[in-house]
Amino acid sequence: EADIYQTPRYLVIGTGKKITLECSQTMGHDKMYWYQQDPGMELHLIHYSYGVNSTEKGDLSSESTVSRIRTEHFPLTLESARPSHTSQYLCASSVSGASYEQYFGPGTRLTVT
Amino acid sequence: AQSVAQPEDQVNVAEGNPLTVKCTYSVSGNPYLFWYVQYPNRGLQFLLKYITGDNLVKGSYGFEAEFNKSQTSFHLKKPSALVSDSALYFCAVRCNAGNNRKLIWGLGTSLAVNP
């Protein structure tokens, strides 16, 4: 079944650690996105990619980085986690075409202590 | 500037009553409009979209939305609310500026359906 996956779902980690949040989709979508969302609050686009080897920063400045080496995989990395990075991170993908509707993964809730 | 507004932070409705969650937009060119729902501790689920055609769009879980060009609105509606509809609802519009095709998101409206 075509879907979008995120791991881990929950992560508690200490300050200064390096972390990578995984996102994979099996829908063959060329566009992928990372959003940051505090609980019950608005979405902030932090990174997006329109294809392999294409990455762009989003509307909200973020200390994270992303890579897109394969179409289906769009990991997000924090080199040194801080408490201010505590949030929910949502990955999404969409197919090229007229509608641009996005499909979301279940999210990773990150807590940095 | 292109934008989406959800004027209500929270909407409360009794189970069985009709519900409306409001959305207005400002975008150049033809608007592509979307509604998403987010249940607690989950990602967003696509509900419905308006691209062209009939102004009344039907989507998942019995929801529908009415596109009104003159009022630049795209309100989400359901004839009879369920307690399980309680969630956070986001309206979005596709950005039409240049080659930018990102979605512009509203701030979200929390819907509470009371038994």
PDB file of C-alpha atoms in Angstrom:
ATOM      1  CA  GLU A   1       0.000   0.000   0.000  1.00  0.00           C
ATOM      2  CA  ALA A   2       1.355   3.418  -0.975  1.00  0.00           C
ATOM      3  CA  ASP A   3       2.074   5.507   2.065  1.00  0.00           C
ATOM      4  CA  ILE A   4       4.426   7.924   3.815  1.00  0.00           C
ATOM      5  CA  TYR A   5       6.394   6.793   6.853  1.00  0.00           C
ATOM      6  CA  GLN A   6       8.220   8.606   9.612  1.00  0.00           C
ATOM      7  CA  THR A   7      10.528   7.166  12.231  1.00  0.00           C
ATOM      8  CA  PRO A   8      10.858   7.405  15.103  1.00  0.00           C
ATOM      9  CA  ARG A   9       7.353   8.440  16.173  1.00  0.00           C
ATOM     10  CA  TYR A  10       8.641   9.704  19.508  1.00  0.00           C
ATOM     11  CA  LEU A  11      12.176  10.686  20.503  1.00  0.00           C
ATOM     12  CA  VAL A  12      13.538  12.024  23.781  1.00  0.00           C
ATOM     13  CA  ILE A  13      17.171  13.033  23.571  1.00  0.00           C
ATOM     14  CA  GLY A  14      19.696  15.102  25.484  1.00  0.00           C
ATOM     15  CA  THR A  15      21.090  18.471  24.496  1.00  0.00           C
ATOM     16  CA  GLY A  16      23.997  18.371  22.070  1.00  0.00           C
ATOM     17  CA  LYS A  17      23.151  15.042  20.470  1.00  0.00           C
ATOM     18  CA  LYS A  18      22.989  14.592  16.727  1.00  0.00           C
ATOM     19  CA  ILE A  19      19.691  13.210  15.456  1.00  0.00           C
ATOM     20  CA  THR A  20      18.206  12.211  12.141  1.00  0.00           C
ATOM     21  CA  LEU A  21      14.481  12.022  11.564  1.00  0.00           C
ATOM     22  CA  GLU A  22      13.575   9.601   8.803  1.00  0.00           C
ATOM     23  CA  CYS A  23      10.888  10.084   6.178  1.00  0.00           C
ATOM     24  CA  SER A  24      10.107   7.719   3.338  1.00  0.00           C
ATOM     25  CA  GLN A  25       7.260   7.534   0.865  1.00  0.00           C
ATOM     26  CA  THR A  26       6.231   4.748  -1.469  1.00  0.00           C
ATOM     27  CA  MET A  27       3.975   6.834  -3.695  1.00  0.00           C
ATOM     28  CA  GLY A  28       6.655   7.890  -6.178  1.00  0.00           C
ATOM     29  CA  HIS A  29       6.075  11.557  -5.396  1.00  0.00           C
ATOM     30  CA  ASP A  30       8.791  13.920  -6.542  1.00  0.00           C
ATOM     31  CA  LYS A  31       8.034  16.702  -4.055  1.00  0.00           C
ATOM     32  CA  MET A  32       8.664  16.336  -0.339  1.00  0.00           C
ATOM     33  CA  TYR A  33       8.351  18.712   2.608  1.00  0.00           C
ATOM     34  CA  TRP A  34       9.246  19.064   6.280  1.00  0.00           C
ATOM     35  CA  TYR A  35       7.026  21.062   8.605  1.00  0.00           C
ATOM     36  CA  GLN A  36       7.515  21.994  12.248  1.00  0.00           C
ATOM     37  CA  GLN A  37       4.428  22.215  14.429  1.00  0.00           C
ATOM     38  CA  ASP A  38       4.034  22.905  18.123  1.00  0.00           C
ATOM     39  CA  PRO A  39       1.071  20.999  19.633  1.00  0.00           C
ATOM     40  CA  GLY A  40      -2.232  22.340  18.381  1.00  0.00           C
ATOM     41  CA  MET A  41      -0.564  25.191  16.576  1.00  0.00           C
ATOM     42  CA  GLU A  42       0.082  26.277  13.003  1.00  0.00           C
ATOM     43  CA  LEU A  43       2.370  24.546  10.520  1.00  0.00           C
ATOM     44  CA  HIS A  44       5.730  26.044   9.608  1.00  0.00           C
ATOM     45  CA  LEU A  45       7.484  24.892   6.439  1.00  0.00           C
ATOM     46  CA  ILE A  46      11.181  24.398   7.214  1.00  0.00           C
ATOM     47  CA  HIS A  47      12.479  22.486   4.168  1.00  0.00           C
ATOM     48  CA  TYR A  48      11.257  21.242   0.834  1.00  0.00           C
ATOM     49  CA  SER A  49      12.543  19.341  -2.167  1.00  0.00           C
ATOM     50  CA  TYR A  50      11.244  19.214  -5.711  1.00  0.00           C
ATOM     51  CA  GLY A  51      13.312  16.184  -6.671  1.00  0.00           C
ATOM     52  CA  VAL A  52      16.549  14.277  -6.199  1.00  0.00           C
ATOM     53  CA  ASN A  53      19.477  16.536  -5.278  1.00  0.00           C
ATOM     54  CA  SER A  54      17.111  19.496  -4.891  1.00  0.00           C
ATOM     55  CA  THR A  55      16.560  21.013  -1.441  1.00  0.00           C
ATOM     56  CA  GLU A  56      15.360  24.443  -0.368  1.00  0.00           C
ATOM     57  CA  LYS A  57      14.845  26.191   2.939  1.00  0.00           C
ATOM     58  CA  GLY A  58      11.285  26.940   3.875  1.00  0.00           C
ATOM     59  CA  ASP A  59       9.553  29.911   5.397  1.00  0.00           C
ATOM     60  CA  LEU A  60      10.744  29.303   8.970  1.00  0.00           C
ATOM     61  CA  SER A  61      14.447  29.445   9.664  1.00  0.00           C
ATOM     62  CA  SER A  62      15.682  26.140  11.010  1.00  0.00           C
ATOM     63  CA  GLU A  63      19.031  24.843  12.191  1.00  0.00           C
ATOM     64  CA  SER A  64      18.232  21.467  10.669  1.00  0.00           C
ATOM     65  CA  THR A  65      19.488  20.209   7.326  1.00  0.00           C
ATOM     66  CA  VAL A  66      17.982  17.812   4.791  1.00  0.00           C
ATOM     67  CA  SER A  67      19.158  15.663   1.916  1.00  0.00           C
ATOM     68  CA  ARG A  68      17.408  14.051  -1.058  1.00  0.00           C
ATOM     69  CA  ILE A  69      19.611  11.387  -2.553  1.00  0.00           C
ATOM     70  CA  ARG A  70      16.725   9.078  -3.452  1.00  0.00           C
ATOM     71  CA  THR A  71      13.229  10.007  -4.572  1.00  0.00           C
ATOM     72  CA  GLU A  72      11.568   8.101  -1.753  1.00  0.00           C
ATOM     73  CA  HIS A  73      13.773   9.273   1.119  1.00  0.00           C
ATOM     74  CA  PHE A  74      13.992  12.744   2.725  1.00  0.00           C
ATOM     75  CA  PRO A  75      15.769  12.665   6.093  1.00  0.00           C
ATOM     76  CA  LEU A  76      16.116  15.667   8.393  1.00  0.00           C
ATOM     77  CA  THR A  77      19.203  16.079  10.574  1.00  0.00           C
ATOM     78  CA  LEU A  78      19.931  18.181  13.629  1.00  0.00           C
ATOM     79  CA  GLU A  79      23.692  18.286  14.271  1.00  0.00           C
ATOM     80  CA  SER A  80      23.332  19.433  17.877  1.00  0.00           C
ATOM     81  CA  ALA A  81      19.902  19.217  19.454  1.00  0.00           C
ATOM     82  CA  ARG A  82      18.725  21.949  21.815  1.00  0.00           C
ATOM     83  CA  PRO A  83      15.598  22.307  23.982  1.00  0.00           C
ATOM     84  CA  SER A  84      14.305  24.932  21.513  1.00  0.00           C
ATOM     85  CA  HIS A  85      14.079  22.139  18.917  1.00  0.00           C
ATOM     86  CA  THR A  86      11.403  20.396  20.962  1.00  0.00           C
ATOM     87  CA  SER A  87       8.417  20.168  18.632  1.00  0.00           C
ATOM     88  CA  GLN A  88       6.529  17.889  16.278  1.00  0.00           C
ATOM     89  CA  TYR A  89       8.046  17.374  12.844  1.00  0.00           C
ATOM     90  CA  LEU A  90       5.751  16.423   9.970  1.00  0.00           C
ATOM     91  CA  CYS A  91       6.916  15.080   6.628  1.00  0.00           C
ATOM     92  CA  ALA A  92       4.726  15.370   3.527  1.00  0.00           C
ATOM     93  CA  SER A  93       4.912  14.589  -0.154  1.00  0.00           C
ATOM     94  CA  SER A  94       3.046  15.585  -3.283  1.00  0.00           C
ATOM     95  CA  VAL A  95       3.038  14.697  -6.935  1.00  0.00           C
ATOM     96  CA  SER A  96       3.740  17.136  -9.740  1.00  0.00           C
ATOM     97  CA  GLY A  97       0.635  18.355 -11.421  1.00  0.00           C
ATOM     98  CA  ALA A  98      -2.143  20.824 -11.093  1.00  0.00           C
ATOM     99  CA  SER A  99      -3.476  20.133  -7.636  1.00  0.00           C
ATOM    100  CA  TYR A 100      -0.406  20.017  -5.363  1.00  0.00           C
ATOM    101  CA  GLU A 101      -2.271  18.367  -2.529  1.00  0.00           C
ATOM    102  CA  GLN A 102       0.118  17.056   0.073  1.00  0.00           C
ATOM    103  CA  TYR A 103       0.049  13.752   1.898  1.00  0.00           C
ATOM    104  CA  PHE A 104       1.409  13.637   5.431  1.00  0.00           C
ATOM    105  CA  GLY A 105       3.240  11.126   7.544  1.00  0.00           C
ATOM    106  CA  PRO A 106       2.245  10.505  11.172  1.00  0.00           C
ATOM    107  CA  GLY A 107       4.890  12.861  12.533  1.00  0.00           C
ATOM    108  CA  THR A 108       7.830  12.636  14.926  1.00  0.00           C
ATOM    109  CA  ARG A 109       7.431  14.212  18.330  1.00  0.00           C
ATOM    110  CA  LEU A 110      10.869  15.340  19.456  1.00  0.00           C
ATOM    111  CA  THR A 111      11.728  16.303  23.028  1.00  0.00           C
ATOM    112  CA  VAL A 112      15.184  17.643  23.788  1.00  0.00           C
ATOM    113  CA  THR A 113      16.055  17.688  27.487  1.00  0.00           C
TER     114      THR A 113
ATOM    115  CA  ALA B   1       0.431  39.201  -0.349  1.00  0.00           C
ATOM    116  CA  GLN B   2      -1.053  35.742  -0.624  1.00  0.00           C
ATOM    117  CA  SER B   3      -2.653  34.505   2.560  1.00  0.00           C
ATOM    118  CA  VAL B   4      -5.220  32.293   4.212  1.00  0.00           C
ATOM    119  CA  ALA B   5      -7.303  33.272   7.228  1.00  0.00           C
ATOM    120  CA  GLN B   6      -9.226  31.061   9.603  1.00  0.00           C
ATOM    121  CA  PRO B   7     -11.000  33.661  11.724  1.00  0.00           C
ATOM    122  CA  GLU B   8     -12.069  31.306  14.504  1.00  0.00           C
ATOM    123  CA  ASP B   9      -9.547  29.669  16.818  1.00  0.00           C
ATOM    124  CA  GLN B  10     -12.217  27.347  18.156  1.00  0.00           C
ATOM    125  CA  VAL B  11     -15.670  26.212  17.097  1.00  0.00           C
ATOM    126  CA  ASN B  12     -18.045  24.430  19.450  1.00  0.00           C
ATOM    127  CA  VAL B  13     -21.088  22.552  18.200  1.00  0.00           C
ATOM    128  CA  ALA B  14     -23.481  20.003  19.625  1.00  0.00           C
ATOM    129  CA  GLU B  15     -23.525  16.510  18.182  1.00  0.00           C
ATOM    130  CA  GLY B  16     -26.106  16.214  15.430  1.00  0.00           C
ATOM    131  CA  ASN B  17     -26.052  19.921  14.621  1.00  0.00           C
ATOM    132  CA  PRO B  18     -24.580  21.289  11.402  1.00  0.00           C
ATOM    133  CA  LEU B  19     -21.053  22.641  11.603  1.00  0.00           C
ATOM    134  CA  THR B  20     -19.157  25.294   9.678  1.00  0.00           C
ATOM    135  CA  VAL B  21     -15.442  26.046   9.864  1.00  0.00           C
ATOM    136  CA  LYS B  22     -14.573  29.272   8.081  1.00  0.00           C
ATOM    137  CA  CYS B  23     -11.736  30.038   5.691  1.00  0.00           C
ATOM    138  CA  THR B  24     -11.013  33.081   3.564  1.00  0.00           C
ATOM    139  CA  TYR B  25      -8.125  33.532   1.187  1.00  0.00           C
ATOM    140  CA  SER B  26      -6.172  36.085  -0.801  1.00  0.00           C
ATOM    141  CA  VAL B  27      -4.248  34.777  -3.801  1.00  0.00           C
ATOM    142  CA  SER B  28      -3.405  35.963  -7.281  1.00  0.00           C
ATOM    143  CA  GLY B  29      -4.862  33.991 -10.131  1.00  0.00           C
ATOM    144  CA  ASN B  30      -7.143  30.998  -9.759  1.00  0.00           C
ATOM    145  CA  PRO B  31      -7.145  29.573  -6.240  1.00  0.00           C
ATOM    146  CA  TYR B  32      -6.460  25.923  -5.499  1.00  0.00           C
ATOM    147  CA  LEU B  33      -7.960  25.356  -2.050  1.00  0.00           C
ATOM    148  CA  PHE B  34      -7.635  22.509   0.427  1.00  0.00           C
ATOM    149  CA  TRP B  35      -8.952  21.347   3.790  1.00  0.00           C
ATOM    150  CA  TYR B  36      -7.046  19.034   6.098  1.00  0.00           C
ATOM    151  CA  VAL B  37      -7.907  17.520   9.467  1.00  0.00           C
ATOM    152  CA  GLN B  38      -5.490  16.649  12.273  1.00  0.00           C
ATOM    153  CA  TYR B  39      -6.438  14.310  15.092  1.00  0.00           C
ATOM    154  CA  PRO B  40      -4.404  14.413  18.335  1.00  0.00           C
ATOM    155  CA  ASN B  41      -0.829  13.172  17.975  1.00  0.00           C
ATOM    156  CA  ARG B  42      -1.307  12.450  14.288  1.00  0.00           C
ATOM    157  CA  GLY B  43      -0.260  13.895  10.962  1.00  0.00           C
ATOM    158  CA  LEU B  44      -2.648  15.807   8.731  1.00  0.00           C
ATOM    159  CA  GLN B  45      -5.231  14.002   6.631  1.00  0.00           C
ATOM    160  CA  PHE B  46      -6.460  15.420   3.352  1.00  0.00           C
ATOM    161  CA  LEU B  47     -10.232  16.064   3.387  1.00  0.00           C
ATOM    162  CA  LEU B  48     -11.083  17.763   0.120  1.00  0.00           C
ATOM    163  CA  LYS B  49      -9.941  20.247  -2.491  1.00  0.00           C
ATOM    164  CA  TYR B  50     -11.311  22.790  -4.950  1.00  0.00           C
ATOM    165  CA  ILE B  51      -9.521  23.174  -8.260  1.00  0.00           C
ATOM    166  CA  THR B  52     -12.257  24.055 -10.714  1.00  0.00           C
ATOM    167  CA  GLY B  53     -15.825  23.117 -11.509  1.00  0.00           C
ATOM    168  CA  ASP B  54     -18.728  22.923  -9.071  1.00  0.00           C
ATOM    169  CA  ASN B  55     -18.500  25.331  -6.188  1.00  0.00           C
ATOM    170  CA  LEU B  56     -19.670  22.661  -3.745  1.00  0.00           C
ATOM    171  CA  VAL B  57     -16.976  20.080  -3.182  1.00  0.00           C
ATOM    172  CA  LYS B  58     -17.595  16.827  -1.342  1.00  0.00           C
ATOM    173  CA  GLY B  59     -14.857  15.106   0.596  1.00  0.00           C
ATOM    174  CA  SER B  60     -14.066  12.462   3.180  1.00  0.00           C
ATOM    175  CA  TYR B  61     -16.102  11.655   6.305  1.00  0.00           C
ATOM    176  CA  GLY B  62     -19.213  13.478   5.039  1.00  0.00           C
ATOM    177  CA  PHE B  63     -17.524  16.876   4.862  1.00  0.00           C
ATOM    178  CA  GLU B  64     -18.105  19.357   2.078  1.00  0.00           C
ATOM    179  CA  ALA B  65     -16.870  22.840   1.300  1.00  0.00           C
ATOM    180  CA  GLU B  66     -18.336  25.703  -0.684  1.00  0.00           C
ATOM    181  CA  PHE B  67     -16.125  27.873  -2.852  1.00  0.00           C
ATOM    182  CA  ASN B  68     -17.366  31.455  -3.065  1.00  0.00           C
ATOM    183  CA  LYS B  69     -15.315  33.541  -5.449  1.00  0.00           C
ATOM    184  CA  SER B  70     -16.972  36.863  -4.700  1.00  0.00           C
ATOM    185  CA  GLN B  71     -16.424  36.465  -0.975  1.00  0.00           C
ATOM    186  CA  THR B  72     -13.045  34.729  -1.430  1.00  0.00           C
ATOM    187  CA  SER B  73     -14.157  32.047   0.984  1.00  0.00           C
ATOM    188  CA  PHE B  74     -13.960  28.278   1.215  1.00  0.00           C
ATOM    189  CA  HIS B  75     -15.924  27.284   4.310  1.00  0.00           C
ATOM    190  CA  LEU B  76     -15.939  23.675   5.476  1.00  0.00           C
ATOM    191  CA  LYS B  77     -19.333  22.211   6.355  1.00  0.00           C
ATOM    192  CA  LYS B  78     -20.997  19.073   7.587  1.00  0.00           C
ATOM    193  CA  PRO B  79     -24.771  18.635   7.950  1.00  0.00           C
ATOM    194  CA  SER B  80     -24.633  16.623  11.174  1.00  0.00           C
ATOM    195  CA  ALA B  81     -21.585  16.737  13.460  1.00  0.00           C
ATOM    196  CA  LEU B  82     -20.189  13.701  15.265  1.00  0.00           C
ATOM    197  CA  VAL B  83     -18.155  13.678  18.475  1.00  0.00           C
ATOM    198  CA  SER B  84     -15.430  11.940  16.465  1.00  0.00           C
ATOM    199  CA  ASP B  85     -15.168  15.028  14.243  1.00  0.00           C
ATOM    200  CA  SER B  86     -13.483  16.859  17.130  1.00  0.00           C
ATOM    201  CA  ALA B  87     -10.043  17.751  15.782  1.00  0.00           C
ATOM    202  CA  LEU B  88      -7.901  20.564  14.413  1.00  0.00           C
ATOM    203  CA  TYR B  89      -8.825  21.725  10.906  1.00  0.00           C
ATOM    204  CA  PHE B  90      -6.499  23.525   8.519  1.00  0.00           C
ATOM    205  CA  CYS B  91      -7.350  25.416   5.359  1.00  0.00           C
ATOM    206  CA  ALA B  92      -4.631  25.871   2.717  1.00  0.00           C
ATOM    207  CA  VAL B  93      -4.242  27.543  -0.669  1.00  0.00           C
ATOM    208  CA  ARG B  94      -1.651  26.931  -3.327  1.00  0.00           C
ATOM    209  CA  CYS B  95       0.743  29.824  -3.750  1.00  0.00           C
ATOM    210  CA  ASN B  96       0.601  31.156  -7.314  1.00  0.00           C
ATOM    211  CA  ALA B  97       3.558  33.552  -7.118  1.00  0.00           C
ATOM    212  CA  GLY B  98       6.075  32.874  -9.860  1.00  0.00           C
ATOM    213  CA  ASN B  99       7.399  29.328  -9.787  1.00  0.00           C
ATOM    214  CA  ASN B 100       6.553  28.933  -6.117  1.00  0.00           C
ATOM    215  CA  ARG B 101       3.976  26.179  -5.764  1.00  0.00           C
ATOM    216  CA  LYS B 102       3.999  25.729  -2.003  1.00  0.00           C
ATOM    217  CA  LEU B 103       0.855  25.617   0.086  1.00  0.00           C
ATOM    218  CA  ILE B 104      -0.010  28.572   2.295  1.00  0.00           C
ATOM    219  CA  TRP B 105      -1.602  27.373   5.519  1.00  0.00           C
ATOM    220  CA  GLY B 106      -4.155  28.898   7.834  1.00  0.00           C
ATOM    221  CA  LEU B 107      -3.518  28.897  11.573  1.00  0.00           C
ATOM    222  CA  GLY B 108      -6.018  26.126  12.199  1.00  0.00           C
ATOM    223  CA  THR B 109      -9.417  25.928  13.889  1.00  0.00           C
ATOM    224  CA  SER B 110     -10.057  23.583  16.778  1.00  0.00           C
ATOM    225  CA  LEU B 111     -13.463  21.936  16.450  1.00  0.00           C
ATOM    226  CA  ALA B 112     -15.115  20.550  19.563  1.00  0.00           C
ATOM    227  CA  VAL B 113     -18.278  18.508  19.114  1.00  0.00           C
ATOM    228  CA  ASN B 114     -20.117  18.052  22.389  1.00  0.00           C
ATOM    229  CA  PRO B 115     -22.230  14.954  23.051  1.00  0.00           C
TER     230      PRO B 115
END
